[in-house]
PDB file of C-alpha atoms in Angstrom:
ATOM      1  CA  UNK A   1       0.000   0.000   0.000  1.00 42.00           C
ATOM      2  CA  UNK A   2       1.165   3.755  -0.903  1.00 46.00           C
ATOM      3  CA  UNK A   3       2.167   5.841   2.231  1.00 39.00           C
ATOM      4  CA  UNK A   4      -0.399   8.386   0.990  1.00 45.00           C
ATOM      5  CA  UNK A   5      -3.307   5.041   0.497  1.00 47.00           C
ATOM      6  CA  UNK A   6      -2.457   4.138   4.036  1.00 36.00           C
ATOM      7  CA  UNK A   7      -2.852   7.315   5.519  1.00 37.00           C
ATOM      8  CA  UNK A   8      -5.846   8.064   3.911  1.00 42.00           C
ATOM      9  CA  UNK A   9      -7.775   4.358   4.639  1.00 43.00           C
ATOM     10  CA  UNK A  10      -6.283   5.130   8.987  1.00 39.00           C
ATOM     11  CA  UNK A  11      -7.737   8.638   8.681  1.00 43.00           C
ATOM     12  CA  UNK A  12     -10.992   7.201   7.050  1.00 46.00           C
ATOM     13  CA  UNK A  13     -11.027   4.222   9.493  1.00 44.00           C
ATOM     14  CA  UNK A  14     -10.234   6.458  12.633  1.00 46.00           C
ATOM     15  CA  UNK A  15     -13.524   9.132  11.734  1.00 52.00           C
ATOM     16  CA  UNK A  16     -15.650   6.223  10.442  1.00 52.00           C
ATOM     17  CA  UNK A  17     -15.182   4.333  13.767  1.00 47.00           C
ATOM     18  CA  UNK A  18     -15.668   7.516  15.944  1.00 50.00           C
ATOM     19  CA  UNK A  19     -19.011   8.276  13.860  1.00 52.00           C
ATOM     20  CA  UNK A  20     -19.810   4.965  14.623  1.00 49.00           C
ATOM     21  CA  UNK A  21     -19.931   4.478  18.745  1.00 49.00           C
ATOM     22  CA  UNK A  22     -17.431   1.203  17.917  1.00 46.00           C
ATOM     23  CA  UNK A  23     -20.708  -0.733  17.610  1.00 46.00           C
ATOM     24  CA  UNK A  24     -20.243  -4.000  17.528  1.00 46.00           C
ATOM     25  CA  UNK A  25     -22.846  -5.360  15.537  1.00 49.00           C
ATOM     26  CA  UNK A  26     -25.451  -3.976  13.475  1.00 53.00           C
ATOM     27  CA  UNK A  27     -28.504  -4.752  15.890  1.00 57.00           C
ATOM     28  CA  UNK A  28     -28.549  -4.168  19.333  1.00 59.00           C
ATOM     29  CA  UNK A  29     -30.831  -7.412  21.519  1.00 64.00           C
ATOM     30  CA  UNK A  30     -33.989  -8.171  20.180  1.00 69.00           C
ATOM     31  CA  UNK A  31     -33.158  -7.492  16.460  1.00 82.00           C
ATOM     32  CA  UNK A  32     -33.600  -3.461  17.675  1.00 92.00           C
ATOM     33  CA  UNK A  33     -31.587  -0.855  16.440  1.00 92.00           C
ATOM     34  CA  UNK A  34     -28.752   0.783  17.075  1.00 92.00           C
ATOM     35  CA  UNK A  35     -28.136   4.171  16.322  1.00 94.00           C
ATOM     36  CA  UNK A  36     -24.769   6.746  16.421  1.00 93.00           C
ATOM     37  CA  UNK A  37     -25.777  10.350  16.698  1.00 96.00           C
ATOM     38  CA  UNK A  38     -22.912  13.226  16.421  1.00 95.00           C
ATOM     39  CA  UNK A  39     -22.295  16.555  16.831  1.00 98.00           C
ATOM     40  CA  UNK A  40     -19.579  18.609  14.731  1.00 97.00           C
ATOM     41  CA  UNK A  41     -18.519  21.580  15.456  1.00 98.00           C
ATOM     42  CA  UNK A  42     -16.883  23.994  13.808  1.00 98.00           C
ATOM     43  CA  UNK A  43     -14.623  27.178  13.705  1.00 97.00           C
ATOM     44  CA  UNK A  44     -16.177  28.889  11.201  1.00 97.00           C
ATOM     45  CA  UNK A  45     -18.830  29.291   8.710  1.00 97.00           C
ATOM     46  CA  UNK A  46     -16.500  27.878   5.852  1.00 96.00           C
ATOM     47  CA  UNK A  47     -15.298  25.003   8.150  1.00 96.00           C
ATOM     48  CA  UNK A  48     -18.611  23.762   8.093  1.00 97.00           C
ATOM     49  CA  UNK A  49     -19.494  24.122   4.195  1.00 95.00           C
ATOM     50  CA  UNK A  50     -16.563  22.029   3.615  1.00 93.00           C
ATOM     51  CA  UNK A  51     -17.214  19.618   6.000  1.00 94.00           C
ATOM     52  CA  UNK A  52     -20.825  19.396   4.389  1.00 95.00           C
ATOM     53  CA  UNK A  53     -19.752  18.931   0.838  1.00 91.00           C
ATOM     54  CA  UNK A  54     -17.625  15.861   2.358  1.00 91.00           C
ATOM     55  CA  UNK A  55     -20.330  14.106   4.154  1.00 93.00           C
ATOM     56  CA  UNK A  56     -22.524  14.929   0.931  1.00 91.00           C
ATOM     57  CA  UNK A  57     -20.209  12.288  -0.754  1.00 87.00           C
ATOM     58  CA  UNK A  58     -19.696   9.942   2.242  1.00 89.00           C
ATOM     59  CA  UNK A  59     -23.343   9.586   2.902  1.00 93.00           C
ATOM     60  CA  UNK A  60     -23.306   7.103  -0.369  1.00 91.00           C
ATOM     61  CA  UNK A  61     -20.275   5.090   0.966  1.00 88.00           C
ATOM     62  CA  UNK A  62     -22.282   4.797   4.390  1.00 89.00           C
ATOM     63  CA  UNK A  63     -25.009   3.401   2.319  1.00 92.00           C
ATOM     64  CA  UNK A  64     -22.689   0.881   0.170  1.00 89.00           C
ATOM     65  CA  UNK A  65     -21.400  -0.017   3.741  1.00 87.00           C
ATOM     66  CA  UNK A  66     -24.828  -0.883   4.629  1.00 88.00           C
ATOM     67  CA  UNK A  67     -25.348   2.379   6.853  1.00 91.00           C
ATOM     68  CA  UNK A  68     -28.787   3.666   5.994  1.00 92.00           C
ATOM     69  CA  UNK A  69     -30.719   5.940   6.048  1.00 96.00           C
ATOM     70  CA  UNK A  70     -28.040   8.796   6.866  1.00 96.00           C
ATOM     71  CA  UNK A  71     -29.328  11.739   8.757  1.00 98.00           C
ATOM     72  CA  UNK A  72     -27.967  15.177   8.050  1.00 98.00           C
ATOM     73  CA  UNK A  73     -29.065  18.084   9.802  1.00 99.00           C
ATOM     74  CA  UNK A  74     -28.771  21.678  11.137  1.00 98.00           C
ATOM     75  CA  UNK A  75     -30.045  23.985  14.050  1.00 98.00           C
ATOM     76  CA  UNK A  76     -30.839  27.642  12.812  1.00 98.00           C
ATOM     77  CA  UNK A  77     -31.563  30.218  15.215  1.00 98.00           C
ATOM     78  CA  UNK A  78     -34.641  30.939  13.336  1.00 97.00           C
ATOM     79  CA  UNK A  79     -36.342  27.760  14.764  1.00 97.00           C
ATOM     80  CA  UNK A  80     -35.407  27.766  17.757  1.00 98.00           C
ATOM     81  CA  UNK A  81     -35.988  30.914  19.883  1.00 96.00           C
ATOM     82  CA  UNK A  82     -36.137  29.681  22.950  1.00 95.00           C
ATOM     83  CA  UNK A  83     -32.486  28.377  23.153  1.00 96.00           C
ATOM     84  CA  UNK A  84     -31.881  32.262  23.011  1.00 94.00           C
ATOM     85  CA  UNK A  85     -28.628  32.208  20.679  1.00 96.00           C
ATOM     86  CA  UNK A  86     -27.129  34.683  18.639  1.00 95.00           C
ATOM     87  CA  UNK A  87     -26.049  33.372  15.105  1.00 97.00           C
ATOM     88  CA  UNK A  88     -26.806  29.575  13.805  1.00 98.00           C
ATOM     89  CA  UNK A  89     -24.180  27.511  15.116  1.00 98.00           C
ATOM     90  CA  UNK A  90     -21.242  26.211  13.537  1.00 98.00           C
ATOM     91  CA  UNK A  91     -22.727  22.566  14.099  1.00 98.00           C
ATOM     92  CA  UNK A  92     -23.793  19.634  12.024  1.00 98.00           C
ATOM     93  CA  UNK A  93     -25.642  16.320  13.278  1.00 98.00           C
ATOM     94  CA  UNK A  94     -25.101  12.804  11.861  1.00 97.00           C
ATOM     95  CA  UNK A  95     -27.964  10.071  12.690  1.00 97.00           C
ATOM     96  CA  UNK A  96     -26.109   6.868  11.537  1.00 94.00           C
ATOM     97  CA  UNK A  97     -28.511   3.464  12.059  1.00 92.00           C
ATOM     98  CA  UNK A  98     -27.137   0.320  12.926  1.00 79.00           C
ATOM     99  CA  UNK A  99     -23.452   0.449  12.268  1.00 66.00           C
ATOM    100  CA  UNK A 100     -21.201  -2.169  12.536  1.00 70.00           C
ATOM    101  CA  UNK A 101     -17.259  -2.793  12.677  1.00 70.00           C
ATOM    102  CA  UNK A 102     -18.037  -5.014   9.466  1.00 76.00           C
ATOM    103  CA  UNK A 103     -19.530  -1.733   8.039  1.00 73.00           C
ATOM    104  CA  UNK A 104     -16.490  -0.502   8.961  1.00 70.00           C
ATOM    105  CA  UNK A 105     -14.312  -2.764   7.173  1.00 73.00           C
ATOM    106  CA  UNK A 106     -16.072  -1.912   4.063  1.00 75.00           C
ATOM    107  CA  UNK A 107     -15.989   2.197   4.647  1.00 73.00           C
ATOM    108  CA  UNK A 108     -12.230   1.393   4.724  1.00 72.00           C
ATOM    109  CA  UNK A 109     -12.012   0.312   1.345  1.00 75.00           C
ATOM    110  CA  UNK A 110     -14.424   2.756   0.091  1.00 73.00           C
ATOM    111  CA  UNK A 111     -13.151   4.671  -2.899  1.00 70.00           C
ATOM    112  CA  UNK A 112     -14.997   7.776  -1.487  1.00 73.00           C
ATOM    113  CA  UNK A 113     -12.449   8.705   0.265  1.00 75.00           C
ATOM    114  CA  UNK A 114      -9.886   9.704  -2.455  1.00 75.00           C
ATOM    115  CA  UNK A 115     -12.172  12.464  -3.690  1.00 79.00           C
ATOM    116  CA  UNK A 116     -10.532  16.384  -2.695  1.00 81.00           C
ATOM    117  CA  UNK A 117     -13.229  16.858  -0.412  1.00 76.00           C
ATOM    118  CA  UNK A 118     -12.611  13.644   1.755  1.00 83.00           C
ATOM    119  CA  UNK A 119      -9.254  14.214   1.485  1.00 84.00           C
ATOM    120  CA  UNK A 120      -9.214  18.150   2.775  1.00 83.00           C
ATOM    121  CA  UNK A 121     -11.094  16.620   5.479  1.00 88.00           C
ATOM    122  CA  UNK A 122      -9.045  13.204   6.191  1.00 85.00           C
ATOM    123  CA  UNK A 123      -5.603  14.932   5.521  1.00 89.00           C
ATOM    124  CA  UNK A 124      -6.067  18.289   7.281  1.00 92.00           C
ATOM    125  CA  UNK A 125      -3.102  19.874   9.027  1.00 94.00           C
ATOM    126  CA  UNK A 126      -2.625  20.875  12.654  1.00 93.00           C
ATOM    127  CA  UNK A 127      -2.740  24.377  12.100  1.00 95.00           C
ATOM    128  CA  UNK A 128      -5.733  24.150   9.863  1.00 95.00           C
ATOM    129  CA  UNK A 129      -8.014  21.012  10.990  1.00 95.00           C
ATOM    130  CA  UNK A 130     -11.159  20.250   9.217  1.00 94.00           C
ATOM    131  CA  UNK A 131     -13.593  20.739  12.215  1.00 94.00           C
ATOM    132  CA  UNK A 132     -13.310  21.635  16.251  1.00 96.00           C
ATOM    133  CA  UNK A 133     -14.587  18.119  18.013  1.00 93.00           C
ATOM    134  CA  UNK A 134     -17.228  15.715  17.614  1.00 93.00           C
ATOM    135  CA  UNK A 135     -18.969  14.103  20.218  1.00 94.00           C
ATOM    136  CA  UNK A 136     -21.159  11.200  19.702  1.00 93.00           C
ATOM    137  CA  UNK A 137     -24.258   8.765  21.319  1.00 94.00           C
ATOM    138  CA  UNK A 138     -24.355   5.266  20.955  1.00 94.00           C
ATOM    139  CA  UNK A 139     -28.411   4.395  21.310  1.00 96.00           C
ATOM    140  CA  UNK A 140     -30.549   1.270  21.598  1.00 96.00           C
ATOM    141  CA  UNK A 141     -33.555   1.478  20.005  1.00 97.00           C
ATOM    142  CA  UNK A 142     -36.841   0.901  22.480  1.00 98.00           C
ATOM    143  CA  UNK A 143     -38.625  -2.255  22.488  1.00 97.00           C
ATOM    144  CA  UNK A 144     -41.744  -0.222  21.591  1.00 97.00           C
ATOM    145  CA  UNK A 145     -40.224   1.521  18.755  1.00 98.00           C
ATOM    146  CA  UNK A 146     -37.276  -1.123  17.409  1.00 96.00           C
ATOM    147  CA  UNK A 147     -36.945   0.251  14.026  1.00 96.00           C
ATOM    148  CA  UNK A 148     -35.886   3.772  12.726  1.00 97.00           C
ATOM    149  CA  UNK A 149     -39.257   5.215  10.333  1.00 97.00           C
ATOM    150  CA  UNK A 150     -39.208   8.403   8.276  1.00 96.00           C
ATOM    151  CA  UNK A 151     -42.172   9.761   8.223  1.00 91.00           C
ATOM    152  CA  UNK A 152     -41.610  12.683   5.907  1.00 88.00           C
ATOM    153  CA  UNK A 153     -39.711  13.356   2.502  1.00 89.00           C
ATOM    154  CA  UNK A 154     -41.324  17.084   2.137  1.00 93.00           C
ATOM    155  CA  UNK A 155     -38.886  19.653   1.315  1.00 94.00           C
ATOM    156  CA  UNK A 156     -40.192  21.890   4.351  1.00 96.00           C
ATOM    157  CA  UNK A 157     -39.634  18.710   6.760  1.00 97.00           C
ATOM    158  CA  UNK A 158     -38.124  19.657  10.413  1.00 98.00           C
ATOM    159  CA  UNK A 159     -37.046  17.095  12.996  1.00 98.00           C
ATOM    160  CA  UNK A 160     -37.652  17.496  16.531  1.00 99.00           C
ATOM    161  CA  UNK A 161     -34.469  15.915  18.646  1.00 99.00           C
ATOM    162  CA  UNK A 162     -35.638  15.657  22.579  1.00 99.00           C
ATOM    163  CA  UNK A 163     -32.569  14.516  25.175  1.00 99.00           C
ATOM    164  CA  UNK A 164     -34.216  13.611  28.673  1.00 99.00           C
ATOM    165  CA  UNK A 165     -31.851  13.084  31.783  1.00 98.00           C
ATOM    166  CA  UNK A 166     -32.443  11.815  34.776  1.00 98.00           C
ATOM    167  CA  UNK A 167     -31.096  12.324  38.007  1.00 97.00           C
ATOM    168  CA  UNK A 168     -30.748   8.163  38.766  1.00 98.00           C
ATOM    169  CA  UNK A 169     -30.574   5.374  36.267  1.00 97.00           C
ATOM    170  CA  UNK A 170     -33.609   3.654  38.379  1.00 98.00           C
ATOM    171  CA  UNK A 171     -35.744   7.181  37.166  1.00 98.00           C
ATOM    172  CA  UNK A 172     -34.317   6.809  34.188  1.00 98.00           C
ATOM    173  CA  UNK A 173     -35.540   3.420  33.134  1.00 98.00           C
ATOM    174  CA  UNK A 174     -38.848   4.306  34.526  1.00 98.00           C
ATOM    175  CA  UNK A 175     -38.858   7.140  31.794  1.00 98.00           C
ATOM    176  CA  UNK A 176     -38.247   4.581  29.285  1.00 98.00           C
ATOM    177  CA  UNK A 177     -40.715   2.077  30.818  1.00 98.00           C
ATOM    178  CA  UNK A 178     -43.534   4.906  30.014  1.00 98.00           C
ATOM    179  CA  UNK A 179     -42.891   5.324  26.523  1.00 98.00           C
ATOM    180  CA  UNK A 180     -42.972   2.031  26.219  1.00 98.00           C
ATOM    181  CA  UNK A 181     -45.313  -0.004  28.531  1.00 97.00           C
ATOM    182  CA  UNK A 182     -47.048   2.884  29.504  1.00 98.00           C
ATOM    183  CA  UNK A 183     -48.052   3.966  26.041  1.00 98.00           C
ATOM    184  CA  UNK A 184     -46.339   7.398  25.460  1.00 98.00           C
ATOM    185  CA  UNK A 185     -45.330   6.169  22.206  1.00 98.00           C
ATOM    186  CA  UNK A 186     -48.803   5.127  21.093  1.00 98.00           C
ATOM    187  CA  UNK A 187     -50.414   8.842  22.079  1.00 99.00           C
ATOM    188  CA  UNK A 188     -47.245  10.280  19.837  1.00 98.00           C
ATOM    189  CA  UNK A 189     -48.257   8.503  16.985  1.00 98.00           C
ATOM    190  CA  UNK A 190     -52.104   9.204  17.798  1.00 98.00           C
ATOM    191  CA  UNK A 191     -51.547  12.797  17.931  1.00 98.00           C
ATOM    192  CA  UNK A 192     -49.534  13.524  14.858  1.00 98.00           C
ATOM    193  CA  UNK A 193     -46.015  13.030  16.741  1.00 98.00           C
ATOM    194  CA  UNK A 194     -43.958  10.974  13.870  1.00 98.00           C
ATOM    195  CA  UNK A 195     -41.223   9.118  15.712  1.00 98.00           C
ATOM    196  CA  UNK A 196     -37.971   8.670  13.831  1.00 98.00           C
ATOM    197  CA  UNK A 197     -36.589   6.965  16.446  1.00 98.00           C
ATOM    198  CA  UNK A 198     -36.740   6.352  20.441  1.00 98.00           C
ATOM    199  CA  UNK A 199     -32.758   5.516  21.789  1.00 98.00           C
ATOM    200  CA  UNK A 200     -31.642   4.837  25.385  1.00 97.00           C
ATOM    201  CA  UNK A 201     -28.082   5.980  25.699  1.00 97.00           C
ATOM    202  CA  UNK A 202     -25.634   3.423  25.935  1.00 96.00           C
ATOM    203  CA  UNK A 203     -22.595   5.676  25.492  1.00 93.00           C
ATOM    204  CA  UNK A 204     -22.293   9.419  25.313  1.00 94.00           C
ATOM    205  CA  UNK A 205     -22.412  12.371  27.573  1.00 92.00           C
ATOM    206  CA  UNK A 206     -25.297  13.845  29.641  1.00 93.00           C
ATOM    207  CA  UNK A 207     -25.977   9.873  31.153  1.00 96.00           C
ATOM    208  CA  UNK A 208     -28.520   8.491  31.961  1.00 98.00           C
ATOM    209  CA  UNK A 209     -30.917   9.575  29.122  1.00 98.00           C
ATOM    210  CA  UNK A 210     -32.809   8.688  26.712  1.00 98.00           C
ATOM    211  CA  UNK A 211     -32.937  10.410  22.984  1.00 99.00           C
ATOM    212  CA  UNK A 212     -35.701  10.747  20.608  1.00 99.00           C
ATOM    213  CA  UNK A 213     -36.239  12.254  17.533  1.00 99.00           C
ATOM    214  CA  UNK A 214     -39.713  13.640  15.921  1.00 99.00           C
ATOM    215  CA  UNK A 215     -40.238  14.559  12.049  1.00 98.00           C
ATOM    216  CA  UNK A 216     -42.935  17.192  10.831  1.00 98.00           C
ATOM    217  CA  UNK A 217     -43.951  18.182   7.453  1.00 97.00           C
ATOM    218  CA  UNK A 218     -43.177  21.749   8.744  1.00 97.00           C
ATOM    219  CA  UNK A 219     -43.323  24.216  12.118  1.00 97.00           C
ATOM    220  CA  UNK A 220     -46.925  24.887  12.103  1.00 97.00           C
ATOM    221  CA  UNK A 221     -48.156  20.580  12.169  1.00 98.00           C
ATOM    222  CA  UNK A 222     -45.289  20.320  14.314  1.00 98.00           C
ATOM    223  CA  UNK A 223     -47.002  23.087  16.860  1.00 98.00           C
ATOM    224  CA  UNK A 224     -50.052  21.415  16.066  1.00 98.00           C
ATOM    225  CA  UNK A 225     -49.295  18.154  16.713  1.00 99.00           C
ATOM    226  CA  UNK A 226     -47.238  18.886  20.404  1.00 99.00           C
ATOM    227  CA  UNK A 227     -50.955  20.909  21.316  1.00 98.00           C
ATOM    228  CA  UNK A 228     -53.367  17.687  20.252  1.00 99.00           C
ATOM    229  CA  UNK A 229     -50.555  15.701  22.418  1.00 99.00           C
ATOM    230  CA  UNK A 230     -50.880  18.035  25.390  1.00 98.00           C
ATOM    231  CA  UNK A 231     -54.514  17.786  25.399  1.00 98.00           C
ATOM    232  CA  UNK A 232     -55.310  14.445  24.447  1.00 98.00           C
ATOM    233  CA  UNK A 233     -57.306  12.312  27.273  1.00 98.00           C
ATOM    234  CA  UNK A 234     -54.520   9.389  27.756  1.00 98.00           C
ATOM    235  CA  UNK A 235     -51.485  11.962  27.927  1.00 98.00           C
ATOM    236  CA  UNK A 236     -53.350  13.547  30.764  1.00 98.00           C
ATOM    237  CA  UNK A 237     -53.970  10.422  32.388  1.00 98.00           C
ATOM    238  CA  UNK A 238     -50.702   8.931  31.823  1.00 98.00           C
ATOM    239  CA  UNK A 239     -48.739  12.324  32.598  1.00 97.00           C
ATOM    240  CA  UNK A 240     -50.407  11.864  36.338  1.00 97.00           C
ATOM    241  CA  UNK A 241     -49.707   8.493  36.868  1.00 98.00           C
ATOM    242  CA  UNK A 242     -47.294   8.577  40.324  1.00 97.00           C
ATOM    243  CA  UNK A 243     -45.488   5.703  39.013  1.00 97.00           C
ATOM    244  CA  UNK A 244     -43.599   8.016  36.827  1.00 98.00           C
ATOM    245  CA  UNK A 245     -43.240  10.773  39.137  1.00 97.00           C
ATOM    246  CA  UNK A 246     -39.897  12.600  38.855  1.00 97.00           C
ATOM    247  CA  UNK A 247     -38.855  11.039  35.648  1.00 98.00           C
ATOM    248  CA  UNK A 248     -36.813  13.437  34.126  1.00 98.00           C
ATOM    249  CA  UNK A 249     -34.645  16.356  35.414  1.00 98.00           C
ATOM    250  CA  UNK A 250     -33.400  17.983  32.301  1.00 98.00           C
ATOM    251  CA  UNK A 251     -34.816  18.077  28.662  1.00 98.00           C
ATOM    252  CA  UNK A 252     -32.668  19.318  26.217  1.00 98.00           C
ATOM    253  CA  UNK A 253     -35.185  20.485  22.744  1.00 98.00           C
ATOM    254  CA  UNK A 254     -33.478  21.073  19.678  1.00 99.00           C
ATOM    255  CA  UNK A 255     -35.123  21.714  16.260  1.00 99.00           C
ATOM    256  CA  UNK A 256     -33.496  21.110  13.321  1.00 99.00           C
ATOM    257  CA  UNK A 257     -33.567  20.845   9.200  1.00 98.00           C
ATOM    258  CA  UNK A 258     -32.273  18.366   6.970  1.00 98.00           C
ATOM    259  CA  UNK A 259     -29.873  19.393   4.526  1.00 98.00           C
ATOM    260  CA  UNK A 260     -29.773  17.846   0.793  1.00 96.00           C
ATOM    261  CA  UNK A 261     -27.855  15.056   2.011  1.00 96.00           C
ATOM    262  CA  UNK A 262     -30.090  14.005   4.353  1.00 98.00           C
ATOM    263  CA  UNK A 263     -32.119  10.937   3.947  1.00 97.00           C
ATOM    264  CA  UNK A 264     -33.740  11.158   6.868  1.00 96.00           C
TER     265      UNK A 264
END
């Protein structure tokens, strides 16, 4: 192998396996999914239009590696008012289902990866590097929810991504026991809440929690839906239930918009 083909498949293998949790199969018990979900940032706005024209190309070696559907998205300030920030962040999410170090093997030998843009990305110097950090989730899917959906393909489509913590792991499972035993997943879906995906968080940062992710057409059935959920008869019966009683101590509420690569 060529000194510049070796560095190129380690720097490929290195961001593909840090994208990818270092799952070790692509189902999690059950047959359920797994899920990786990242965070970029970035130092600037041109940082991150590079770094967007390379995962535009990677997305179809993710695919080839049996990674699919690839999620792309971004937060604008626009949307999201309440988080109170002054300029759309330098960021970009990744929602990668049910990788695998086999998917790995074949990302390796992808020939993506010899394009200019992978290669600005994979060969960037010290002094110049192609993005800030990344931090990234490794999820399980819920047993009431084992497969990713996508409701949506609309060109105005926003997703919803909810982080719950909890202050014990015992609270925390009881959280996760009411989407799925106690029905909170079945009141989503009767109230116009698309689920993308429900995740308990394996690895990551913010632990315990559990992740979810919503898709609307747009903003306004989004609203709509979240105020037929808040007044729907179960919810309110459920959502009083002492058995979940102190569930969740922090909710973290992002909304975001695919970008062109997205296939999610």
């Amino acid at each position: 192998m060529k000194r510049r083909d070796f560095f190129t498949t380690s720097a490929a293998a290195g961001l593909a396996l840090g994208m990818t949790g270092l799952a070790h199969g692509a189902e999690g018990p059950g047959g359920k999914d797994l899920y990786v979900l990242c965070k970029f940032s970035f130092a600037s706005p041109e940082k991150l239009e590079a770094y967007t024209a390379f995962v535009k190309e990677a997305v179809p070696a993710f695919n080839r590696a049996g990674i699919k559907p690839v999620g792309v998205f971004r937060l604008f300030k626009e949307d999201n008012p309440k988080l109170e920030i002054e300029a759309d962040p330098n960021e970009l999410w990744l929602l990668l289902p049910n990788a695998s170090l086999a998917s790995i093997s074949r990302l390796m030998e992808d020939y993506a990866w010899e394009s200019p843009a992978a290669q600005a990305i994979l060969m960037a110097p010290k002094d110049n590097p192609a993005y800030e950090r990344f931090e990234s989730s490794l999820l399980l899917a819920f047993d009431g929810m084992p497969k990713l959906e996508v409701p949506s393909s609309k060109d105005t489509r926003v997703v919803q991504l909810r982080i719950y913590e909890s202050h014990t792991i015992e609270r925390h499972l009881k959280k996760v026991a009411m989407f799925n035993e106690g029905g909170e997943i079945g009141i989503f879906r009767k109230t116009g809440m698309n689920p993308v995906f429900f995740g308990q968080a394996l690895v990551g940062t913010q632990l315990p929690n559990l992740t979810y992710m919503l898709q609307f057409d747009d903003t306004a059935a989004m609203d709509a839906a979240w105020d037929a959920f808040r007044s729907h008869p179960d919810w309110k019966v459920l959502s009083q239930n002492p058995e979940y009683k102190d569930t969740v101590s922090r909710i973290t509420n992002l909304i975001m918009r695919p970008l062109p690569a997205s296939q999610i």
